Each structure stands twice: as C-alpha cells, then as structure tokens.
PDB file of C-alpha atoms in Angstrom:
ATOM      1  CA  MET X  29      12.484-144.073 -84.649  1.00 49.00           C
ATOM      2  CA  LYS X  30      13.029-141.178 -86.856  1.00 47.00           C
ATOM      3  CA  ARG X  31       9.198-140.484 -87.174  1.00 50.00           C
ATOM      4  CA  ARG X  32       9.139-140.470 -83.322  1.00 49.00           C
ATOM      5  CA  ILE X  33      11.867-138.048 -82.919  1.00 45.00           C
ATOM      6  CA  ALA X  34      10.129-135.654 -85.798  1.00 50.00           C
ATOM      7  CA  GLY X  35       7.108-135.796 -83.639  1.00 51.00           C
ATOM      8  CA  LEU X  36       8.996-134.568 -80.664  1.00 46.00           C
ATOM      9  CA  LEU X  37      10.719-131.668 -82.327  1.00 46.00           C
ATOM     10  CA  SER X  38       7.182-130.706 -83.717  1.00 51.00           C
ATOM     11  CA  SER X  39       5.614-130.590 -80.315  1.00 50.00           C
ATOM     12  CA  LEU X  40       8.438-128.615 -78.717  1.00 43.00           C
ATOM     13  CA  ILE X  41       8.353-126.023 -81.991  1.00 45.00           C
ATOM     14  CA  VAL X  42       4.652-125.365 -81.151  1.00 42.00           C
ATOM     15  CA  ILE X  43       5.407-125.146 -77.473  1.00 42.00           C
ATOM     16  CA  THR X  44       7.812-122.604 -77.882  1.00 45.00           C
ATOM     17  CA  MET X  45       5.767-120.654 -80.230  1.00 46.00           C
ATOM     18  CA  ALA X  46       3.038-120.684 -77.785  1.00 45.00           C
ATOM     19  CA  ALA X  47       5.098-119.415 -75.307  1.00 45.00           C
ATOM     20  CA  GLY X  48       6.415-116.460 -77.471  1.00 47.00           C
ATOM     21  CA  CYS X  49       2.961-115.561 -78.124  1.00 46.00           C
ATOM     22  CA  ALA X  50       1.881-115.595 -74.610  1.00 40.00           C
ATOM     23  CA  PRO X  51       1.284-111.710 -73.069  1.00 38.00           C
ATOM     24  CA  ALA X  52       3.693-110.600 -70.646  1.00 38.00           C
ATOM     25  CA  VAL X  53       2.753-110.328 -67.305  1.00 34.00           C
ATOM     26  CA  GLN X  54       2.175-106.602 -66.355  1.00 38.00           C
ATOM     27  CA  SER X  55       3.818-105.132 -63.331  1.00 42.00           C
ATOM     28  CA  GLY X  56       1.717-105.176 -60.244  1.00 48.00           C
ATOM     29  CA  ALA X  57      -1.250-106.786 -61.507  1.00 45.00           C
ATOM     30  CA  VAL X  58      -1.693-110.455 -60.121  1.00 44.00           C
ATOM     31  CA  GLN X  59      -4.057-111.714 -62.669  1.00 42.00           C
ATOM     32  CA  PRO X  60      -3.685-108.937 -65.439  1.00 38.00           C
ATOM     33  CA  ASP X  61      -7.111-108.213 -67.307  1.00 42.00           C
ATOM     34  CA  SER X  62      -7.037-106.215 -70.179  1.00 39.00           C
ATOM     35  CA  SER X  63     -10.502-105.258 -69.946  1.00 43.00           C
ATOM     36  CA  SER X  64     -10.201-104.099 -66.078  1.00 47.00           C
ATOM     37  CA  PRO X  65      -9.414-100.412 -65.855  1.00 53.00           C
ATOM     38  CA  ALA X  66      -6.106 -99.208 -64.632  1.00 66.00           C
ATOM     39  CA  PRO X  67      -5.253 -98.340 -60.669  1.00 77.00           C
ATOM     40  CA  VAL X  68      -4.918 -94.274 -62.133  1.00 77.00           C
ATOM     41  CA  ALA X  69      -8.566 -94.499 -63.563  1.00 78.00           C
ATOM     42  CA  LEU X  70      -9.919 -95.647 -60.221  1.00 86.00           C
ATOM     43  CA  ALA X  71      -7.927 -93.686 -57.881  1.00 92.00           C
ATOM     44  CA  ALA X  72      -9.747 -91.921 -55.174  1.00 93.00           C
ATOM     45  CA  VAL X  73      -7.637 -88.903 -55.231  1.00 95.00           C
ATOM     46  CA  VAL X  74      -6.367 -87.345 -58.871  1.00 94.00           C
ATOM     47  CA  THR X  75      -3.982 -85.005 -58.963  1.00 93.00           C
ATOM     48  CA  ALA X  76      -2.625 -84.542 -62.347  1.00 91.00           C
ATOM     49  CA  ASP X  77      -3.788 -85.055 -65.949  1.00 90.00           C
ATOM     50  CA  GLU X  78      -0.276 -87.446 -66.700  1.00 90.00           C
ATOM     51  CA  PRO X  79       0.241 -88.734 -63.261  1.00 93.00           C
ATOM     52  CA  ASN X  80       3.811 -90.720 -63.083  1.00 94.00           C
ATOM     53  CA  PHE X  81       2.852 -92.308 -59.182  1.00 96.00           C
ATOM     54  CA  VAL X  82       0.103 -93.985 -57.782  1.00 96.00           C
ATOM     55  CA  VAL X  83      -0.322 -94.945 -53.898  1.00 97.00           C
ATOM     56  CA  LEU X  84      -2.180 -98.091 -53.594  1.00 97.00           C
ATOM     57  CA  ILE X  85      -3.828 -99.026 -50.089  1.00 97.00           C
ATOM     58  CA  SER X  86      -3.683-102.842 -49.074  1.00 95.00           C
ATOM     59  CA  ASP X  87      -4.148-104.984 -45.834  1.00 91.00           C
ATOM     60  CA  GLU X  88      -2.034-107.847 -44.688  1.00 87.00           C
ATOM     61  CA  PRO X  89      -4.473-110.120 -42.361  1.00 84.00           C
ATOM     62  CA  ASN X  90      -3.196-109.958 -39.152  1.00 85.00           C
ATOM     63  CA  ASP X  91      -6.152-109.404 -36.940  1.00 89.00           C
ATOM     64  CA  ILE X  92      -8.457-107.971 -39.516  1.00 90.00           C
ATOM     65  CA  ASP X  93     -10.547-111.231 -39.133  1.00 89.00           C
ATOM     66  CA  ASP X  94     -11.747-109.539 -35.598  1.00 91.00           C
ATOM     67  CA  PHE X  95     -13.672-106.915 -37.498  1.00 92.00           C
ATOM     68  CA  SER X  96     -16.936-106.790 -39.793  1.00 90.00           C
ATOM     69  CA  GLU X  97     -15.939-103.197 -40.670  1.00 90.00           C
ATOM     70  CA  LEU X  98     -12.806-101.460 -40.215  1.00 91.00           C
ATOM     71  CA  TRP X  99     -12.251 -97.890 -41.842  1.00 92.00           C
ATOM     72  CA  VAL X 100      -9.287 -95.321 -42.231  1.00 93.00           C
ATOM     73  CA  THR X 101      -9.828 -91.900 -42.711  1.00 94.00           C
ATOM     74  CA  VAL X 102      -7.612 -90.375 -44.870  1.00 96.00           C
ATOM     75  CA  SER X 103      -6.469 -86.783 -45.518  1.00 97.00           C
ATOM     76  CA  GLY X 104      -3.018 -86.185 -46.956  1.00 97.00           C
ATOM     77  CA  ILE X 105       0.206 -87.683 -47.963  1.00 98.00           C
ATOM     78  CA  GLY X 106       3.521 -87.168 -48.053  1.00 97.00           C
ATOM     79  CA  PHE X 107       6.930 -88.006 -49.904  1.00 98.00           C
ATOM     80  CA  VAL X 108      10.664 -87.442 -48.445  1.00 96.00           C
ATOM     81  CA  MET X 109      12.966 -87.254 -51.563  1.00 95.00           C
ATOM     82  CA  GLY X 110      16.772 -88.537 -51.325  1.00 93.00           C
ATOM     83  CA  ASP X 111      19.752 -86.540 -50.408  1.00 80.00           C
ATOM     84  CA  GLY X 112      17.997 -84.357 -48.595  1.00 74.00           C
ATOM     85  CA  GLU X 113      16.005 -82.665 -51.715  1.00 77.00           C
ATOM     86  CA  GLY X 114      13.095 -81.770 -49.695  1.00 91.00           C
ATOM     87  CA  ILE X 115       9.642 -83.010 -48.481  1.00 95.00           C
ATOM     88  CA  ILE X 116       6.549 -83.234 -50.889  1.00 96.00           C
ATOM     89  CA  GLU X 117       3.019 -82.870 -49.190  1.00 96.00           C
ATOM     90  CA  GLN X 118      -0.586 -82.819 -50.323  1.00 94.00           C
ATOM     91  CA  SER X 119      -3.523 -82.544 -48.571  1.00 96.00           C
ATOM     92  CA  PHE X 120      -7.323 -83.496 -49.867  1.00 96.00           C
ATOM     93  CA  GLU X 121     -10.499 -84.063 -48.683  1.00 95.00           C
ATOM     94  CA  PRO X 122     -10.884 -87.061 -46.193  1.00 95.00           C
ATOM     95  CA  VAL X 123     -11.348 -90.460 -47.900  1.00 96.00           C
ATOM     96  CA  ASP X 124     -12.887 -93.451 -45.925  1.00 95.00           C
ATOM     97  CA  ILE X 125     -10.978 -96.585 -46.687  1.00 96.00           C
ATOM     98  CA  PRO X 126     -12.607-100.044 -45.900  1.00 94.00           C
ATOM     99  CA  LEU X 127      -9.727-102.258 -45.143  1.00 94.00           C
ATOM    100  CA  THR X 128     -11.821-105.454 -44.519  1.00 93.00           C
ATOM    101  CA  ASP X 129     -12.358-105.307 -48.056  1.00 94.00           C
ATOM    102  CA  LEU X 130      -8.683-104.860 -48.878  1.00 95.00           C
ATOM    103  CA  ILE X 131      -7.441-108.566 -46.943  1.00 93.00           C
ATOM    104  CA  GLY X 132      -4.005-109.748 -48.857  1.00 92.00           C
ATOM    105  CA  ASP X 133      -3.253-108.502 -52.019  1.00 93.00           C
ATOM    106  CA  ALA X 134      -6.544-106.804 -52.631  1.00 95.00           C
ATOM    107  CA  ALA X 135      -5.910-103.037 -53.094  1.00 95.00           C
ATOM    108  CA  ILE X 136      -7.381 -99.838 -53.999  1.00 96.00           C
ATOM    109  CA  ALA X 137      -5.878 -96.994 -55.500  1.00 96.00           C
ATOM    110  CA  LEU X 138      -5.872 -93.989 -52.796  1.00 97.00           C
ATOM    111  CA  TRP X 139      -3.713 -91.209 -54.797  1.00 97.00           C
ATOM    112  CA  THR X 140      -2.129 -90.619 -58.410  1.00 95.00           C
ATOM    113  CA  GLY X 141      -0.256 -87.628 -59.223  1.00 95.00           C
ATOM    114  CA  GLU X 142       2.931 -86.376 -60.613  1.00 95.00           C
ATOM    115  CA  LEU X 143       6.207 -86.305 -58.726  1.00 95.00           C
ATOM    116  CA  PRO X 144       9.584 -85.015 -59.332  1.00 94.00           C
ATOM    117  CA  GLU X 145      11.830 -87.868 -60.921  1.00 93.00           C
ATOM    118  CA  GLY X 146      14.500 -89.031 -58.550  1.00 93.00           C
ATOM    119  CA  ASP X 147      14.979 -91.324 -55.591  1.00 95.00           C
ATOM    120  CA  TYR X 148      12.624 -91.002 -52.543  1.00 96.00           C
ATOM    121  CA  VAL X 149      13.425 -92.530 -49.158  1.00 96.00           C
ATOM    122  CA  LYS X 150      10.139 -92.305 -47.189  1.00 96.00           C
ATOM    123  CA  ILE X 151       6.382 -92.069 -47.910  1.00 97.00           C
ATOM    124  CA  PHE X 152       3.801 -91.251 -45.294  1.00 97.00           C
ATOM    125  CA  ILE X 153      -0.014 -91.032 -44.965  1.00 97.00           C
ATOM    126  CA  TYR X 154      -1.855 -88.508 -43.035  1.00 97.00           C
ATOM    127  CA  VAL X 155      -4.892 -90.397 -40.607  1.00 96.00           C
ATOM    128  CA  ASP X 156      -7.837 -88.621 -39.155  1.00 94.00           C
ATOM    129  CA  GLU X 157      -9.268 -91.359 -37.400  1.00 90.00           C
ATOM    130  CA  VAL X 158      -9.699 -95.375 -37.579  1.00 90.00           C
ATOM    131  CA  TRP X 159     -12.861 -97.033 -36.315  1.00 86.00           C
ATOM    132  CA  GLY X 160     -13.963-100.672 -36.397  1.00 88.00           C
ATOM    133  CA  THR X 161     -16.837-103.040 -35.787  1.00 87.00           C
ATOM    134  CA  LEU X 162     -16.065-106.282 -33.998  1.00 90.00           C
ATOM    135  CA  VAL X 163     -17.511-109.388 -34.897  1.00 88.00           C
ATOM    136  CA  GLU X 164     -17.305-110.616 -31.176  1.00 84.00           C
ATOM    137  CA  PRO X 165     -19.085-109.001 -29.213  1.00 84.00           C
ATOM    138  CA  GLU X 166     -21.114-108.406 -32.337  1.00 81.00           C
ATOM    139  CA  GLY X 167     -21.542-104.869 -33.484  1.00 80.00           C
ATOM    140  CA  GLU X 168     -19.444-103.342 -30.662  1.00 85.00           C
ATOM    141  CA  VAL X 169     -17.432-100.360 -32.091  1.00 85.00           C
ATOM    142  CA  VAL X 170     -14.081 -99.969 -31.099  1.00 82.00           C
ATOM    143  CA  GLU X 171     -11.588 -96.829 -31.695  1.00 78.00           C
ATOM    144  CA  ILE X 172      -8.249 -98.043 -33.161  1.00 86.00           C
ATOM    145  CA  LYS X 173      -5.211 -96.568 -31.624  1.00 83.00           C
ATOM    146  CA  LEU X 174      -2.457 -94.723 -33.748  1.00 84.00           C
ATOM    147  CA  PRO X 175       1.030 -93.758 -32.526  1.00 75.00           C
ATOM    148  CA  SER X 176       0.526 -90.410 -34.142  1.00 83.00           C
ATOM    149  CA  ASN X 177      -1.636 -88.984 -36.776  1.00 89.00           C
ATOM    150  CA  LYS X 178       0.234 -90.475 -39.599  1.00 92.00           C
ATOM    151  CA  LEU X 179       1.538 -93.824 -41.020  1.00 96.00           C
ATOM    152  CA  GLN X 180       5.051 -93.613 -42.413  1.00 95.00           C
ATOM    153  CA  LEU X 181       7.221 -96.059 -44.102  1.00 96.00           C
ATOM    154  CA  ASP X 182      10.905 -95.888 -44.428  1.00 96.00           C
ATOM    155  CA  MET X 183      11.531 -97.218 -47.754  1.00 95.00           C
ATOM    156  CA  PRO X 184      13.530 -96.270 -50.959  1.00 95.00           C
ATOM    157  CA  PHE X 185      11.722 -95.929 -54.141  1.00 96.00           C
ATOM    158  CA  ASP X 186      12.173 -94.525 -57.334  1.00 95.00           C
ATOM    159  CA  VAL X 187      10.172 -92.313 -59.926  1.00 95.00           C
ATOM    160  CA  GLY X 188      11.075 -92.395 -63.512  1.00 90.00           C
ATOM    161  CA  GLU X 189      10.594 -90.632 -66.508  1.00 80.00           C
ATOM    162  CA  GLU X 190       8.544 -93.122 -68.838  1.00 80.00           C
ATOM    163  CA  GLU X 191       6.753 -95.397 -66.487  1.00 88.00           C
ATOM    164  CA  THR X 192       4.353 -94.922 -64.047  1.00 92.00           C
ATOM    165  CA  THR X 193       5.365 -96.036 -60.548  1.00 94.00           C
ATOM    166  CA  GLU X 194       3.187 -98.155 -58.259  1.00 95.00           C
ATOM    167  CA  PHE X 195       3.762 -98.163 -54.700  1.00 97.00           C
ATOM    168  CA  VAL X 196       1.614-100.491 -52.355  1.00 97.00           C
ATOM    169  CA  PHE X 197       1.297 -98.995 -48.866  1.00 98.00           C
ATOM    170  CA  ASP X 198       0.251-101.758 -46.831  1.00 96.00           C
ATOM    171  CA  ILE X 199      -1.694-100.983 -43.446  1.00 94.00           C
ATOM    172  CA  SER X 200      -2.322-103.751 -40.734  1.00 92.00           C
ATOM    173  CA  VAL X 201      -4.286-103.947 -37.705  1.00 92.00           C
ATOM    174  CA  PHE X 202      -2.898-105.786 -34.508  1.00 91.00           C
ATOM    175  CA  LYS X 203      -4.194-106.647 -31.145  1.00 88.00           C
ATOM    176  CA  ALA X 204      -2.235-105.115 -28.266  1.00 84.00           C
ATOM    177  CA  GLY X 205      -2.040-108.281 -26.159  1.00 79.00           C
ATOM    178  CA  ASN X 206      -4.794-108.821 -23.341  1.00 78.00           C
ATOM    179  CA  SER X 207      -5.623-105.451 -22.971  1.00 77.00           C
ATOM    180  CA  GLY X 208      -8.433-105.733 -25.795  1.00 77.00           C
ATOM    181  CA  GLN X 209      -7.034-102.282 -27.608  1.00 86.00           C
ATOM    182  CA  TYR X 210      -6.009-102.342 -31.711  1.00 91.00           C
ATOM    183  CA  ILE X 211      -3.151-100.533 -32.950  1.00 91.00           C
ATOM    184  CA  LEU X 212      -2.570 -99.729 -36.548  1.00 92.00           C
ATOM    185  CA  LYS X 213       0.535-100.049 -38.127  1.00 92.00           C
ATOM    186  CA  PRO X 214       1.958-100.007 -41.595  1.00 93.00           C
ATOM    187  CA  GLN X 215       3.701-103.446 -43.062  1.00 93.00           C
ATOM    188  CA  LEU X 216       6.804-102.863 -44.122  1.00 93.00           C
ATOM    189  CA  THR X 217       7.457-106.407 -45.777  1.00 92.00           C
ATOM    190  CA  GLU X 218       4.110-105.995 -47.808  1.00 94.00           C
ATOM    191  CA  SER X 219       4.675-102.640 -48.844  1.00 96.00           C
ATOM    192  CA  GLY X 220       6.897-100.904 -51.439  1.00 96.00           C
ATOM    193  CA  GLN X 221       7.443-100.340 -55.461  1.00 93.00           C
ATOM    194  CA  GLY X 222       6.762-103.617 -57.447  1.00 91.00           C
ATOM    195  CA  GLN X 223       4.456-105.414 -54.821  1.00 93.00           C
ATOM    196  CA  GLN X 224       1.821-107.481 -56.162  1.00 92.00           C
ATOM    197  CA  TYR X 225      -1.730-106.752 -56.105  1.00 94.00           C
ATOM    198  CA  ARG X 226      -5.113-107.077 -57.585  1.00 94.00           C
ATOM    199  CA  ILE X 227      -7.500-104.007 -57.651  1.00 94.00           C
ATOM    200  CA  ASN X 228     -10.768-104.363 -55.582  1.00 93.00           C
ATOM    201  CA  GLU X 229     -13.467-102.402 -57.679  1.00 92.00           C
ATOM    202  CA  GLN X 230     -15.917-103.410 -55.197  1.00 92.00           C
ATOM    203  CA  ALA X 231     -13.865-101.623 -52.660  1.00 93.00           C
ATOM    204  CA  HIS X 232     -13.648 -98.216 -54.732  1.00 91.00           C
ATOM    205  CA  GLU X 233     -17.889 -98.499 -55.091  1.00 92.00           C
ATOM    206  CA  ARG X 234     -17.890 -97.992 -51.597  1.00 92.00           C
ATOM    207  CA  ILE X 235     -15.176 -95.405 -51.179  1.00 92.00           C
ATOM    208  CA  GLN X 236     -17.652 -93.313 -53.572  1.00 88.00           C
ATOM    209  CA  LEU X 237     -21.041 -94.504 -51.701  1.00 87.00           C
ATOM    210  CA  GLY X 238     -18.958 -93.384 -48.207  1.00 82.00           C
ATOM    211  CA  ARG X 239     -18.728 -95.022 -44.917  1.00 78.00           C
ATOM    212  CA  PRO X 240     -21.895 -96.132 -43.837  1.00 73.00           C
ATOM    213  CA  ASP X 241     -23.300 -94.415 -40.462  1.00 69.00           C
ATOM    214  CA  TRP X 242     -23.282 -98.007 -38.449  1.00 59.00           C
ATOM    215  CA  ALA X 243     -19.967 -98.816 -39.306  1.00 57.00           C
ATOM    216  CA  GLY X 244     -17.934 -96.057 -37.720  1.00 54.00           C
ATOM    217  CA  LYS X 245     -17.928 -93.409 -34.760  1.00 58.00           C
ATOM    218  CA  PRO X 246     -20.242 -94.513 -31.964  1.00 54.00           C
ATOM    219  CA  GLU X 247     -22.510 -91.703 -30.731  1.00 53.00           C
ATOM    220  CA  TRP X 248     -20.758 -90.751 -27.368  1.00 44.00           C
ATOM    221  CA  ALA X 249     -17.336 -90.030 -29.547  1.00 49.00           C
ATOM    222  CA  ALA X 250     -19.033 -88.088 -31.877  1.00 46.00           C
ATOM    223  CA  GLN X 251     -20.121 -85.751 -29.299  1.00 43.00           C
ATOM    224  CA  GLY X 252     -16.797 -85.495 -28.004  1.00 46.00           C
ATOM    225  CA  GLY X 253     -17.287 -87.292 -24.552  1.00 46.00           C
ATOM    226  CA  GLU X 254     -16.104 -90.438 -22.995  1.00 49.00           C
ATOM    227  CA  LYS X 255     -17.381 -93.948 -22.934  1.00 48.00           C
ATOM    228  CA  GLN X 256     -19.545 -94.495 -19.741  1.00 44.00           C
ATOM    229  CA  SER X 257     -19.804 -97.257 -18.049  1.00 38.00           C
ATOM    230  CA  GLY X 258     -23.123 -98.325 -16.091  1.00 37.00           C
ATOM    231  CA  SER X 259     -26.551 -96.622 -15.977  1.00 34.00           C
ATOM    232  CA  ALA X 260     -26.713 -93.411 -17.999  1.00 35.00           C
ATOM    233  CA  ASN X 261     -29.026 -92.098 -15.144  1.00 37.00           C
ATOM    234  CA  THR X 262     -26.367 -92.641 -12.485  1.00 34.00           C
ATOM    235  CA  ASN X 263     -25.805 -88.853 -11.193  1.00 38.00           C
ATOM    236  CA  GLN X 264     -29.087 -87.708 -12.714  1.00 38.00           C
ATOM    237  CA  ASN X 265     -30.517 -86.816  -9.313  1.00 39.00           C
ATOM    238  CA  SER X 266     -27.318 -86.196  -7.556  1.00 36.00           C
ATOM    239  CA  ALA X 267     -28.791 -83.175  -6.116  1.00 41.00           C
ATOM    240  CA  ALA X 268     -31.565 -84.831  -4.110  1.00 40.00           C
ATOM    241  CA  ALA X 269     -29.473 -87.883  -3.393  1.00 40.00           C
ATOM    242  CA  GLY X 270     -30.259 -89.066   0.154  1.00 44.00           C
ATOM    243  CA  LYS X 271     -32.500 -86.078   0.693  1.00 43.00           C
ATOM    244  CA  PRO X 272     -35.826 -86.888   2.663  1.00 45.00           C
ATOM    245  CA  GLU X 273     -39.028 -85.652   1.388  1.00 49.00           C
ATOM    246  CA  TRP X 274     -39.868 -83.727   4.823  1.00 46.00           C
ATOM    247  CA  THR X 275     -36.529 -81.320   3.697  1.00 46.00           C
ATOM    248  CA  ASP X 276     -39.180 -79.333   1.449  1.00 48.00           C
ATOM    249  CA  ASP X 277     -42.423 -79.743   3.524  1.00 49.00           C
ATOM    250  CA  GLU X 278     -43.082 -79.902   6.860  1.00 47.00           C
ATOM    251  CA  ASP X 279     -46.126 -82.036   8.471  1.00 47.00           C
ATOM    252  CA  GLU X 280     -49.401 -80.026   9.754  1.00 47.00           C
ATOM    253  CA  GLY X 281     -47.646 -79.753  13.468  1.00 49.00           C
ATOM    254  CA  GLY X 282     -44.775 -77.996  12.146  1.00 49.00           C
ATOM    255  CA  GLU X 283     -42.596 -81.098  13.341  1.00 50.00           C
ATOM    256  CA  LYS X 284     -40.295 -82.800  10.766  1.00 47.00           C
ATOM    257  CA  PRO X 285     -41.261 -86.604  11.021  1.00 48.00           C
ATOM    258  CA  ALA X 286     -38.205 -89.141  11.141  1.00 47.00           C
ATOM    259  CA  PRO X 287     -37.203 -89.918   7.879  1.00 45.00           C
ATOM    260  CA  GLY X 288     -38.248 -93.263   6.663  1.00 45.00           C
ATOM    261  CA  ARG X 289     -40.628 -93.703   9.594  1.00 45.00           C
ATOM    262  CA  PRO X 290     -43.857 -95.321   8.501  1.00 44.00           C
ATOM    263  CA  ASP X 291     -47.294 -94.193   9.762  1.00 47.00           C
ATOM    264  CA  ASP X 292     -47.659 -97.170  12.020  1.00 47.00           C
ATOM    265  CA  GLY X 293     -44.832 -95.930  14.230  1.00 47.00           C
ATOM    266  CA  VAL X 294     -42.527 -98.623  13.713  1.00 48.00           C
ATOM    267  CA  GLY X 295     -39.272 -97.167  13.192  1.00 49.00           C
ATOM    268  CA  ARG X 296     -36.540 -95.316  15.082  1.00 50.00           C
ATOM    269  CA  PRO X 297     -36.610 -97.459  18.603  1.00 51.00           C
ATOM    270  CA  GLU X 298     -37.683 -95.482  21.499  1.00 54.00           C
ATOM    271  CA  GLY X 299     -35.128 -93.678  23.154  1.00 51.00           C
ATOM    272  CA  ALA X 300     -32.651 -93.916  20.289  1.00 51.00           C
ATOM    273  CA  GLY X 301     -30.792 -90.248  20.173  1.00 50.00           C
ATOM    274  CA  ARG X 302     -32.276 -89.265  23.508  1.00 50.00           C
ATOM    275  CA  PRO X 303     -30.258 -88.522  26.603  1.00 48.00           C
ATOM    276  CA  ALA X 304     -30.281 -91.101  29.113  1.00 50.00           C
ATOM    277  CA  ASP X 305     -32.759 -90.990  32.160  1.00 49.00           C
ATOM    278  CA  ASP X 306     -29.954 -89.814  34.705  1.00 49.00           C
ATOM    279  CA  GLU X 307     -29.201 -87.053  32.637  1.00 50.00           C
ATOM    280  CA  PRO X 308     -31.483 -83.953  32.082  1.00 49.00           C
ATOM    281  CA  ALA X 309     -33.015 -83.376  28.551  1.00 48.00           C
ATOM    282  CA  ASP X 310     -31.884 -79.819  27.305  1.00 49.00           C
ATOM    283  CA  ASP X 311     -35.566 -78.467  27.807  1.00 48.00           C
ATOM    284  CA  GLU X 312     -35.115 -79.196  31.273  1.00 46.00           C
ATOM    285  CA  ILE X 313     -31.921 -77.197  32.126  1.00 40.00           C
TER     286      ILE X 313
END
C-alpha cells in the first residue's frame, strides 16, 4: 500500500512540474508558434517604428459560402477617444482584402501604428468598394451594398503603455432576404480587444500580389455604367427602326412602292386605303 501511495505522489509531482514548465498561451493567437511572424511584422499598413496598436480583419461565416471570391478595398481607419477627447484618423493607399480567406478565426493584420494611451469608444474603417464572385451562378460578379462608405464598431477598448493592443475587426456578409443583394456589416460579437485569431499568411501574400482582375469589378461597372439587360445591340439602329428602304431611294418611275410589298404584287389588298366607288377620288374633284 505504501509503495502504491508513493507511486501516485511521484506521478502527481511529475505532472505538476510539467504543467509549470509549459509555455503560456499568448494573447490573441489560437495556436501560438514561436516560429511564425507576429501580426505587426505582417501588417499591410505600418505607420510607426514602435507601434502599440494592431487592427486585424476577420470574417464571421454567415453567407460567405455563397462566394468564391469576396474582396474589400479599405483606404483609411479612425478611432474615437473616450470622454470627447477627439478623433484620430489616418488614410492610406487602398488595400484589397480577400474576405474568403479569413473565415472563422483566420485573420490578417491590416494596420499597425501608435495611438495615444487611454480609453477609446469607437473604431471605424473606410471602405472604397466591395466586389464578390458568386459560386452560383458560377462566376457572376456582384456589388455588395454598404450602409455608408465606412464600417464602424461602437466598442470600448484601451491602449496601454507596455503591451501592444490587438483589436480584431470582424466583417461579415449577409444576404438581404430574397432580393438577391448582399450587405456587408461589422460583427460586434466577434470583434474587439482580446479576441482569439490565427494569422493567415497566405492571405497576406494575396494582399501583396493584389486583387486579380477576374475577382472584382465587371467591365460595365468599371466604365461607370449600369448593368444592361437583354441584347447589347437593342438600340443600336434605333434611328432606322421601322424605316422602309424607299424613304432614301425612289424607284425608276419616281413612285414609292408600298413598304413590304414583294415584286409579285401580293401585298396590300386591292382597294385598301382608296375611297369608296361612290366617292370621287382626289384627282377627280
């Protein structure tokens, strides 16, 4: 019995020591890996040598499965400080972000910079445009609607002195009922300081390469027009529509043949359009 108790105590000691030596889970990363680069190193926009704030973009899976590609073009970011202390905004060269690569806890680092220490109550990003390619009908390109040109989150967070604050800004696409239209909205429950995420390095590589031509704005939208329905040549010859050939050329006798009457004489019935027999014609008056 004493040997059995001693063995159990030894096992407990080994387990306790192993737990004490295990590395602590890093804030933010779902699967911490010392060999993978930090979000700051991968950020698409870097505005400070020693940043204290990182904005990450992720996509909560709602109707994203309807798309083979969904790209968001972001051109600025803003922060609202607490107690009416002011608004901090910064614009940058547009960054194309592939949301279809950021489903669930997958994320990319969009912006890293230095913010004044203190409490904040809102964060927003400026969105230039959103375009997606549907799975069904295959390859159809659609424009995603936005309530305005920015997405914003009314959410408190703080920026400290020692640690870098990591803020996940989750964006999701929703289908608007049976209208066939899609709307892009921020997801409050999946956003914020301290949210879990994992960096998708492949998505960062795609951002560096840029959005492919086939995964974005169709030609009719790029030209500033509206999507046409039906044939492209519907009104091409509207000036001549219904115009008989004899309006330009008269026959040799100087008379205009009845439009649509073939050479064999079959066409307008005899007497059609002529006055009745008991009424004199114009040339007999």
